[in-house]
Amino acid sequence: TIEEKLKEKLAVLNHYERAITLLNWDMYTAVPRLGYQGMADTVAFLSQRQFELATSDEFYALLGEAMEPTVFEALDEGMQYSVRTLYRDQTKQRRIPVDFVKRYVEAQSVSRRVWEEAKTGNDFSMFAPHLQAMIDLTREKCSYTDPDQDVYNVLLDQYEEGMHAEIIDSVFGELKEGLLPLLEKLRNKPHNPSRLYERTYPLHQQEKVQQLLLEYIGFNFSAGTTAQSMHPFTLGFSRNDVRVTNHFHLNNPISAMFSAIHEGGHAIFDQNVDPALMGTEADSCRYMGLHESQSRFYENILGRRRSFWEPVYDKIKLLLPEMSDIPLDEFVSEINYIHPSFIRTEADEVTYCLHIILRYEIEQAIFRDGAKADELPELWNVKTQELLGITPSGDSEGILQDMHWSDGSFGYFPSYLLGNIYDGLFLETMTDELGDIDDILSQGEIQTITKWLNSKIHRYGSLRLPAKVIEEVCHRPLSARPLLAYFSKKYDAVKA
Amino acid sequence: TIEEKLKEKLAVLNHYERAITLLNWDMYTAVPRLGYQGMADTVAFLSQRQFELATSDEFYALLGEAMEPTVFEALDEGMQYSVRTLYRDQTKQRRIPVDFVKRYVEAQSVSRRVWEEAKTGNDFSMFAPHLQAMIDLTREKCSYTDPDQDVYNVLLDQYEEGMHAEIIDSVFGELKEGLLPLLEKLRNKPHNPSRLYERTYPLHQQEKVQQLLLEYIGFNFSAGTTAQSMHPFTLGFSRNDVRVTNHFHLNNPISAMFSAIHEGGHAIFDQNVDPALMGTEADSCRYMGLHESQSRFYENILGRRRSFWEPVYDKIKLLLPEMSDIPLDEFVSEINYIHPSFIRTEADEVTYCLHIILRYEIEQAIFRDGAKADELPELWNVKTQELLGITPSGDSEGILQDMHWSDGSFGYFPSYLLGNIYDGLFLETMTDELGDIDDILSQGEIQTITKWLNSKIHRYGSLRLPAKVIEEVCHRPLSARPLLAYFSKKYDAVKA
């Protein structure tokens, strides 16, 4: 039958995917320096095989047959999702001229390399023509895949399906309006750097803290493992094998703790997708904003509360005796220190929002207003002053800090902040349904929260679009107000 | 050209091999419990693809064309080796009926499983019919691949190409004759168990000792890495990526030290094959005995000398302060304690030889004299008494202890001991050429020894058969006398 043929093809694609994913995992976590190229060559070989199969006329015809209503309606939800998205993606993909793909990939590879050099050399001018090329190629690509559609909406849709600039304009605008006065109030709050950073914390003990925190929030070690890498990330093979990495700093144990909680949040999502979806395209969440909402819920909404740490802080001090004279209040104050700074990835939970709004406004300038690459550093600096009240001393701590644009990932940044905004709504709904979050956490009942997220969000994998999740879980429209309410309650209280 | 086509095919086979090897590596070192099956399924899928390619008529025809003298002679050494061995192996492989392969694989899978149960339950009788089946299937397989040849010689040739039972009879006989009286002298030497085992050694510190020892003997961390697994092993992707695992015991730091040195010896071989052989079938050593000679040279010939430890013992005590009151002499005495025991993998360097001779004599009983599976436990116990002077209390510490026979790996065991015997010859030659080994080691010049082995043995990969290596390096015939001379000098001196 068509369904059997489909399942067979999906299984083959999944085998290639698993091997490629493992090769990548190895390249980030284990491979010795001289072995890297061999792994990269095998990734290229297997990716080519997988690509040939995924884009074959035969497979496209099979998907077409499966789209016929009589066939389609007999499929289960996971297979319906697979057929619909693969058919749609292939239909778009097949509109792209072969020579364009070649031009795009080559430009991308050069652009990434030049961006690295430019960042190291603090010199935007050498990167400008390549950034402009990526902008132009991105417009061209959208003109093939989605003719007559607004380019920026097409880009947003890639990362957060169903999202439109009109919606983002509204929620980001609301958030900006609320945050600027809040930041004004917090900006000059005195803060003494904690004595925490004056000590040295052995890495193998920090690893034990990571293990403790992951277990605490609900990471399942029977279906996951950990490793070290340059930058922390999460990678999933299936709900049965989800891996997180971390990076440990000798004098700063907090950094790895929060990376563990953040990546753990991503992993808990993937580990709790309905087993019935395994092997389908819906078996993990493909929406960046929704995925990020879960990592940030653990990292910020839960992880920055005093009540989150109450049940585990003493255990952590046993593992890190260097911290034993740091009272919980000093630790909690340190992890909630709000202050404008230049680098997005190091920002606190309040100013982080403004870092994303900055990038969103610049992407709007490019794709809505036609701004050119060489106008962007000036725009970046002006907007940083407007939003954060500070101006970068050079492009490395300004427009060159993130790699996303260098490889054409325009439209990705907003999804990070959408995650935080969704979290405001999830928090409000959860509090209505479960009661006060601090009570739950301080009683050591964090599993109640994890189970709520599992049953409301995680189990569906990709089956529900983000907007649908918000509607079904929260029964209220998308808005930045719940996030603002969370910030106001938390930081006005701190100030009082 | 034919050569280009060949290289392309070999490259494709290598890509599959690399992915399969990495999946296996992951299954031994990292995968979470629930993720195991997914990895195994992908191994099966990729192995099937690789098998189809390697056994295709098209590839066989290509190999046949390359065997034509005019083509063959234009190839470089590595490609000549590849063509010759692949053509020979395929020619044999193609004589096996398809239904036999199915029967063999199924019987093997059941036999492995029953062996595990039998070992756990200390009950040979349940395993006997499966062992008999593997014996019968092995005979049948040889009757297809190598008709009219002596079965046991065919088996030996798989693991140590060119080796024959006549040669082994002679060198093992010589060794047995020399060892029995030596063991008689050493058997009743008094020995107090070291205080070493009364302490607890943190695993992360033992890992640092492993790192130190691997660097000390010449393992290249730019072309290799380490991990933990249930049993230590070495696995190579190419000379640029060779990985060793270890297993750490909380109360016994010596076990992991010697595993590190042993696996490090294997790895140093693979890391030092001539780069010109990369991507060919000769790019690592496919002869088990010769490979084992290198791991055992580091482990025994070098690693059990006082002079080996002199340059590093103080550094190890800094990493393991729990050992700081153990003098070097006590440590050296502990690692050279000779005493008959039941388990091969835990045996000292002298009685180890007798463990292998036992297995060789039993394989001879099976394949030369037609002994049946159910006669073997009795034979095992009688021979253990004859060789080691002890009798196992049950089959778990007797005939069931090793997995090799359960999956049909008959003829494998002798290669371990051939490794030791080769080492006797290498030691004699090295001493002639480099001078006294203890002088070199105690001066911290172990790299001189590693470089000698690199240039005499490692660089050739599989290009030279073991017998050829002995001839070219040692200029003397294969014999057990050098090994016996090493034992006599060492242990008679100890006794005196």
Short mmCIF file of N, CA, C and O in Angstrom, two decimals, chain B residues 367-456:
data_model
loop_
_atom_site.label_atom_id
_atom_site.label_comp_id
_atom_site.label_asym_id
_atom_site.label_seq_id
_atom_site.Cartn_x
_atom_site.Cartn_y
_atom_site.Cartn_z
N PHE B 367 38.90 -29.68 15.92
CA PHE B 367 39.00 -29.66 14.47
C PHE B 367 39.95 -30.72 13.90
O PHE B 367 39.84 -31.09 12.75
N ARG B 368 40.88 -31.21 14.71
CA ARG B 368 41.77 -32.26 14.21
C ARG B 368 41.27 -33.64 14.64
O ARG B 368 41.24 -34.56 13.86
N ASP B 369 40.85 -33.72 15.93
CA ASP B 369 40.51 -35.03 16.46
C ASP B 369 39.00 -35.29 16.52
O ASP B 369 38.57 -36.36 16.94
N GLY B 370 38.19 -34.29 16.15
CA GLY B 370 36.75 -34.50 16.09
C GLY B 370 36.06 -34.59 17.45
O GLY B 370 35.00 -35.20 17.56
N ALA B 371 36.63 -33.97 18.48
CA ALA B 371 35.96 -33.96 19.79
C ALA B 371 34.61 -33.26 19.68
O ALA B 371 34.45 -32.32 18.90
N LYS B 372 33.64 -33.75 20.43
CA LYS B 372 32.29 -33.18 20.41
C LYS B 372 32.14 -32.15 21.54
O LYS B 372 32.83 -32.24 22.57
N ALA B 373 31.20 -31.23 21.35
CA ALA B 373 31.00 -30.15 22.34
C ALA B 373 30.84 -30.68 23.74
O ALA B 373 31.43 -30.16 24.70
N ASP B 374 30.07 -31.76 23.91
CA ASP B 374 29.80 -32.18 25.29
C ASP B 374 30.98 -32.87 25.96
O ASP B 374 30.96 -33.11 27.16
N GLU B 375 32.03 -33.17 25.18
CA GLU B 375 33.24 -33.73 25.81
C GLU B 375 34.17 -32.62 26.32
O GLU B 375 35.14 -32.88 27.03
N LEU B 376 33.89 -31.38 25.93
CA LEU B 376 34.89 -30.33 26.13
C LEU B 376 35.08 -29.86 27.58
O LEU B 376 36.23 -29.59 27.97
N PRO B 377 34.04 -29.77 28.39
CA PRO B 377 34.27 -29.30 29.76
C PRO B 377 35.25 -30.20 30.52
O PRO B 377 36.15 -29.71 31.20
N GLU B 378 35.08 -31.48 30.38
CA GLU B 378 35.98 -32.46 31.01
C GLU B 378 37.42 -32.22 30.53
O GLU B 378 38.35 -32.12 31.33
N LEU B 379 37.54 -32.10 29.21
CA LEU B 379 38.86 -31.88 28.62
C LEU B 379 39.46 -30.57 29.14
O LEU B 379 40.66 -30.49 29.46
N TRP B 380 38.63 -29.55 29.21
CA TRP B 380 39.07 -28.24 29.73
C TRP B 380 39.66 -28.39 31.14
O TRP B 380 40.74 -27.90 31.43
N ASN B 381 38.92 -29.08 31.98
CA ASN B 381 39.34 -29.16 33.38
C ASN B 381 40.61 -29.99 33.55
O ASN B 381 41.50 -29.62 34.31
N VAL B 382 40.69 -31.09 32.79
CA VAL B 382 41.89 -31.92 32.85
C VAL B 382 43.11 -31.12 32.40
O VAL B 382 44.17 -31.11 33.04
N LYS B 383 42.95 -30.40 31.30
CA LYS B 383 44.09 -29.64 30.77
C LYS B 383 44.45 -28.46 31.67
O LYS B 383 45.62 -28.06 31.76
N THR B 384 43.46 -27.86 32.30
CA THR B 384 43.76 -26.76 33.23
C THR B 384 44.61 -27.27 34.38
O THR B 384 45.57 -26.62 34.81
N GLN B 385 44.28 -28.46 34.86
CA GLN B 385 45.07 -29.06 35.93
C GLN B 385 46.49 -29.34 35.44
O GLN B 385 47.45 -29.02 36.14
N GLU B 386 46.58 -29.86 34.22
CA GLU B 386 47.89 -30.22 33.68
C GLU B 386 48.77 -28.97 33.47
O GLU B 386 49.96 -28.96 33.79
N LEU B 387 48.16 -27.89 32.96
CA LEU B 387 48.94 -26.71 32.60
C LEU B 387 49.14 -25.76 33.78
O LEU B 387 50.20 -25.17 33.95
N LEU B 388 48.08 -25.58 34.59
CA LEU B 388 48.14 -24.56 35.64
C LEU B 388 48.14 -25.15 37.04
O LEU B 388 48.36 -24.45 38.03
N GLY B 389 47.87 -26.45 37.12
CA GLY B 389 47.89 -27.08 38.43
C GLY B 389 46.67 -26.76 39.27
O GLY B 389 46.70 -26.89 40.51
N ILE B 390 45.59 -26.31 38.64
CA ILE B 390 44.36 -26.01 39.38
C ILE B 390 43.18 -26.51 38.56
O ILE B 390 43.29 -26.69 37.34
N THR B 391 42.04 -26.72 39.22
CA THR B 391 40.85 -27.20 38.52
C THR B 391 39.67 -26.28 38.84
O THR B 391 39.40 -26.02 40.02
N PRO B 392 38.98 -25.78 37.79
CA PRO B 392 37.86 -24.86 38.01
C PRO B 392 36.75 -25.53 38.81
O PRO B 392 36.52 -26.73 38.67
N SER B 393 36.08 -24.71 39.63
CA SER B 393 34.99 -25.27 40.43
C SER B 393 33.71 -25.38 39.61
O SER B 393 32.79 -26.09 39.97
N GLY B 394 33.64 -24.66 38.49
CA GLY B 394 32.45 -24.74 37.64
C GLY B 394 32.79 -24.22 36.25
O GLY B 394 33.88 -23.65 36.03
N ASP B 395 31.86 -24.38 35.29
CA ASP B 395 32.16 -24.02 33.91
C ASP B 395 32.25 -22.50 33.69
O ASP B 395 32.87 -22.05 32.74
N SER B 396 31.61 -21.72 34.56
CA SER B 396 31.69 -20.27 34.40
C SER B 396 33.12 -19.78 34.53
O SER B 396 33.52 -18.84 33.85
N GLU B 397 33.88 -20.40 35.44
CA GLU B 397 35.29 -20.01 35.53
C GLU B 397 36.15 -20.99 34.73
O GLU B 397 37.36 -20.97 34.82
N GLY B 398 35.49 -21.81 33.92
CA GLY B 398 36.20 -22.73 33.04
C GLY B 398 35.87 -22.43 31.59
O GLY B 398 36.05 -21.31 31.12
N ILE B 399 35.29 -23.39 30.92
CA ILE B 399 35.11 -23.33 29.48
C ILE B 399 34.13 -22.23 29.04
O ILE B 399 34.15 -21.81 27.88
N LEU B 400 33.29 -21.75 29.95
CA LEU B 400 32.30 -20.72 29.56
C LEU B 400 32.82 -19.30 29.71
O LEU B 400 32.10 -18.34 29.41
N GLN B 401 34.07 -19.13 30.17
CA GLN B 401 34.51 -17.77 30.51
C GLN B 401 34.64 -16.83 29.31
O GLN B 401 34.41 -15.63 29.45
N ASP B 402 35.01 -17.31 28.15
CA ASP B 402 35.23 -16.43 26.99
C ASP B 402 34.07 -16.51 26.00
O ASP B 402 33.52 -17.58 25.78
N MET B 403 33.78 -15.41 25.33
CA MET B 403 32.67 -15.43 24.37
C MET B 403 33.06 -15.93 22.98
O MET B 403 32.21 -16.24 22.16
N HIS B 404 34.38 -16.01 22.69
CA HIS B 404 34.84 -16.23 21.31
C HIS B 404 34.15 -17.40 20.59
O HIS B 404 33.69 -17.28 19.47
N TRP B 405 34.11 -18.56 21.24
CA TRP B 405 33.57 -19.74 20.55
C TRP B 405 32.07 -19.62 20.31
O TRP B 405 31.53 -20.19 19.36
N SER B 406 31.39 -18.87 21.21
CA SER B 406 29.93 -18.77 21.08
C SER B 406 29.54 -18.11 19.77
O SER B 406 28.47 -18.37 19.23
N ASP B 407 30.40 -17.24 19.22
CA ASP B 407 30.02 -16.64 17.94
C ASP B 407 30.85 -17.18 16.78
O ASP B 407 30.92 -16.58 15.71
N GLY B 408 31.50 -18.33 17.02
CA GLY B 408 32.19 -19.00 15.92
C GLY B 408 33.60 -18.50 15.63
O GLY B 408 34.16 -18.80 14.59
N SER B 409 34.17 -17.74 16.58
CA SER B 409 35.53 -17.23 16.34
C SER B 409 36.58 -18.27 16.74
O SER B 409 37.42 -18.03 17.60
N PHE B 410 36.54 -19.42 16.08
CA PHE B 410 37.56 -20.45 16.30
C PHE B 410 38.83 -20.04 15.56
O PHE B 410 38.75 -19.58 14.43
N GLY B 411 39.98 -20.26 16.21
CA GLY B 411 41.25 -19.90 15.56
C GLY B 411 41.72 -18.51 15.95
O GLY B 411 42.80 -18.08 15.53
N TYR B 412 40.94 -17.82 16.75
CA TYR B 412 41.30 -16.47 17.17
C TYR B 412 42.30 -16.49 18.32
O TYR B 412 43.28 -15.75 18.33
N PHE B 413 42.05 -17.38 19.32
CA PHE B 413 42.87 -17.37 20.54
C PHE B 413 44.38 -17.43 20.28
O PHE B 413 45.14 -16.69 20.91
N PRO B 414 44.86 -18.31 19.37
CA PRO B 414 46.31 -18.41 19.21
C PRO B 414 46.97 -17.07 18.90
O PRO B 414 48.12 -16.83 19.26
N SER B 415 46.22 -16.16 18.23
CA SER B 415 46.87 -14.91 17.84
C SER B 415 47.31 -14.09 19.06
O SER B 415 48.33 -13.40 18.99
N TYR B 416 46.57 -14.19 20.18
CA TYR B 416 47.02 -13.46 21.37
C TYR B 416 48.44 -13.89 21.75
O TYR B 416 49.30 -13.06 22.03
N LEU B 417 48.65 -15.22 21.78
CA LEU B 417 49.95 -15.71 22.25
C LEU B 417 51.03 -15.50 21.20
O LEU B 417 52.20 -15.26 21.54
N LEU B 418 50.64 -15.58 19.92
CA LEU B 418 51.62 -15.26 18.88
C LEU B 418 52.16 -13.86 19.12
O LEU B 418 53.35 -13.59 18.93
N GLY B 419 51.28 -12.94 19.55
CA GLY B 419 51.72 -11.58 19.89
C GLY B 419 52.85 -11.61 20.91
O GLY B 419 53.89 -10.97 20.71
N ASN B 420 52.68 -12.35 21.99
CA ASN B 420 53.74 -12.43 23.00
C ASN B 420 55.03 -13.02 22.43
O ASN B 420 56.13 -12.59 22.77
N ILE B 421 54.86 -14.06 21.59
CA ILE B 421 56.05 -14.73 21.04
C ILE B 421 56.79 -13.79 20.09
O ILE B 421 58.03 -13.69 20.14
N TYR B 422 56.06 -13.07 19.24
CA TYR B 422 56.71 -12.06 18.39
C TYR B 422 57.48 -11.05 19.27
O TYR B 422 58.57 -10.61 18.92
N ASP B 423 56.86 -10.68 20.40
CA ASP B 423 57.48 -9.69 21.28
C ASP B 423 58.87 -10.13 21.75
O ASP B 423 59.76 -9.29 21.90
N GLY B 424 59.00 -11.44 22.03
CA GLY B 424 60.32 -11.94 22.43
C GLY B 424 61.35 -11.61 21.36
O GLY B 424 62.45 -11.12 21.65
N LEU B 425 60.97 -11.85 20.09
CA LEU B 425 61.90 -11.57 18.99
C LEU B 425 62.15 -10.07 18.83
O LEU B 425 63.29 -9.64 18.61
N PHE B 426 61.08 -9.29 18.94
CA PHE B 426 61.27 -7.83 18.81
C PHE B 426 62.18 -7.30 19.91
O PHE B 426 63.04 -6.45 19.67
N LEU B 427 61.99 -7.81 21.13
CA LEU B 427 62.81 -7.34 22.25
C LEU B 427 64.29 -7.66 22.00
O LEU B 427 65.16 -6.81 22.20
N GLU B 428 64.54 -8.89 21.54
CA GLU B 428 65.92 -9.30 21.28
C GLU B 428 66.57 -8.41 20.23
O GLU B 428 67.69 -7.90 20.41
N THR B 429 65.83 -8.17 19.13
CA THR B 429 66.36 -7.35 18.04
C THR B 429 66.54 -5.90 18.48
O THR B 429 67.56 -5.27 18.19
N MET B 430 65.55 -5.40 19.19
CA MET B 430 65.62 -4.01 19.65
C MET B 430 66.83 -3.80 20.56
O MET B 430 67.53 -2.79 20.46
N THR B 431 67.06 -4.77 21.44
CA THR B 431 68.21 -4.66 22.35
C THR B 431 69.52 -4.66 21.56
O THR B 431 70.43 -3.88 21.85
N ASP B 432 69.59 -5.53 20.54
CA ASP B 432 70.77 -5.52 19.67
C ASP B 432 70.98 -4.15 19.04
O ASP B 432 72.11 -3.66 18.93
N GLU B 433 69.89 -3.54 18.59
CA GLU B 433 70.03 -2.31 17.80
C GLU B 433 70.06 -1.04 18.64
O GLU B 433 70.74 -0.07 18.28
N LEU B 434 69.29 -1.01 19.74
CA LEU B 434 69.19 0.23 20.51
C LEU B 434 69.98 0.18 21.82
O LEU B 434 70.19 1.21 22.46
N GLY B 435 70.37 -1.01 22.24
CA GLY B 435 71.04 -1.13 23.54
C GLY B 435 70.05 -1.54 24.62
O GLY B 435 68.90 -1.84 24.34
N ASP B 436 70.51 -1.47 25.86
CA ASP B 436 69.70 -1.97 26.97
C ASP B 436 68.39 -1.18 27.14
O ASP B 436 68.40 0.04 27.26
N ILE B 437 67.28 -1.92 27.17
CA ILE B 437 65.96 -1.30 27.25
C ILE B 437 65.76 -0.56 28.58
O ILE B 437 65.17 0.52 28.63
N ASP B 438 66.27 -1.15 29.65
CA ASP B 438 66.11 -0.50 30.96
C ASP B 438 66.84 0.84 31.01
O ASP B 438 66.35 1.80 31.61
N ASP B 439 67.99 0.91 30.36
CA ASP B 439 68.71 2.19 30.32
C ASP B 439 67.88 3.24 29.60
O ASP B 439 67.75 4.38 30.06
N ILE B 440 67.31 2.84 28.46
CA ILE B 440 66.51 3.78 27.68
C ILE B 440 65.31 4.26 28.49
O ILE B 440 65.04 5.46 28.59
N LEU B 441 64.62 3.30 29.09
CA LEU B 441 63.39 3.66 29.83
C LEU B 441 63.70 4.51 31.05
O LEU B 441 63.04 5.53 31.28
N SER B 442 64.72 4.13 31.81
CA SER B 442 64.94 4.87 33.06
C SER B 442 65.44 6.29 32.77
O SER B 442 65.29 7.18 33.60
N GLN B 443 65.99 6.50 31.57
CA GLN B 443 66.37 7.87 31.19
C GLN B 443 65.20 8.67 30.61
O GLN B 443 65.37 9.79 30.13
N GLY B 444 64.00 8.05 30.62
CA GLY B 444 62.83 8.77 30.08
C GLY B 444 62.81 8.85 28.58
O GLY B 444 62.19 9.74 28.00
N GLU B 445 63.51 7.90 27.92
CA GLU B 445 63.64 7.96 26.47
C GLU B 445 62.73 6.96 25.77
O GLU B 445 63.07 6.43 24.71
N ILE B 446 61.57 6.69 26.33
CA ILE B 446 60.68 5.69 25.75
C ILE B 446 60.33 6.03 24.30
O ILE B 446 60.04 5.14 23.49
N GLN B 447 60.37 7.30 23.95
CA GLN B 447 60.06 7.69 22.57
C GLN B 447 61.01 7.04 21.56
O GLN B 447 60.63 6.79 20.41
N THR B 448 62.23 6.77 21.99
CA THR B 448 63.18 6.09 21.12
C THR B 448 62.63 4.71 20.73
O THR B 448 62.75 4.27 19.58
N ILE B 449 62.05 4.04 21.71
CA ILE B 449 61.48 2.71 21.48
C ILE B 449 60.26 2.80 20.58
O ILE B 449 60.11 2.04 19.61
N THR B 450 59.38 3.75 20.88
CA THR B 450 58.17 3.92 20.06
C THR B 450 58.56 4.24 18.62
O THR B 450 57.98 3.69 17.68
N LYS B 451 59.56 5.09 18.43
CA LYS B 451 59.97 5.44 17.06
C LYS B 451 60.53 4.23 16.33
O LYS B 451 60.33 4.08 15.13
N TRP B 452 61.25 3.39 17.06
CA TRP B 452 61.80 2.16 16.45
C TRP B 452 60.64 1.27 15.96
O TRP B 452 60.65 0.80 14.82
N LEU B 453 59.64 1.09 16.82
CA LEU B 453 58.49 0.27 16.43
C LEU B 453 57.72 0.92 15.27
O LEU B 453 57.27 0.23 14.35
N ASN B 454 57.58 2.24 15.31
CA ASN B 454 56.92 2.96 14.21
C ASN B 454 57.59 2.64 12.88
O ASN B 454 56.93 2.30 11.90
N SER B 455 58.90 2.78 12.88
CA SER B 455 59.61 2.68 11.59
C SER B 455 59.78 1.24 11.13
O SER B 455 59.88 0.97 9.94
N LYS B 456 59.83 0.29 12.08
CA LYS B 456 60.06 -1.11 11.71
C LYS B 456 58.76 -1.85 11.42
O LYS B 456 58.75 -2.81 10.66
#
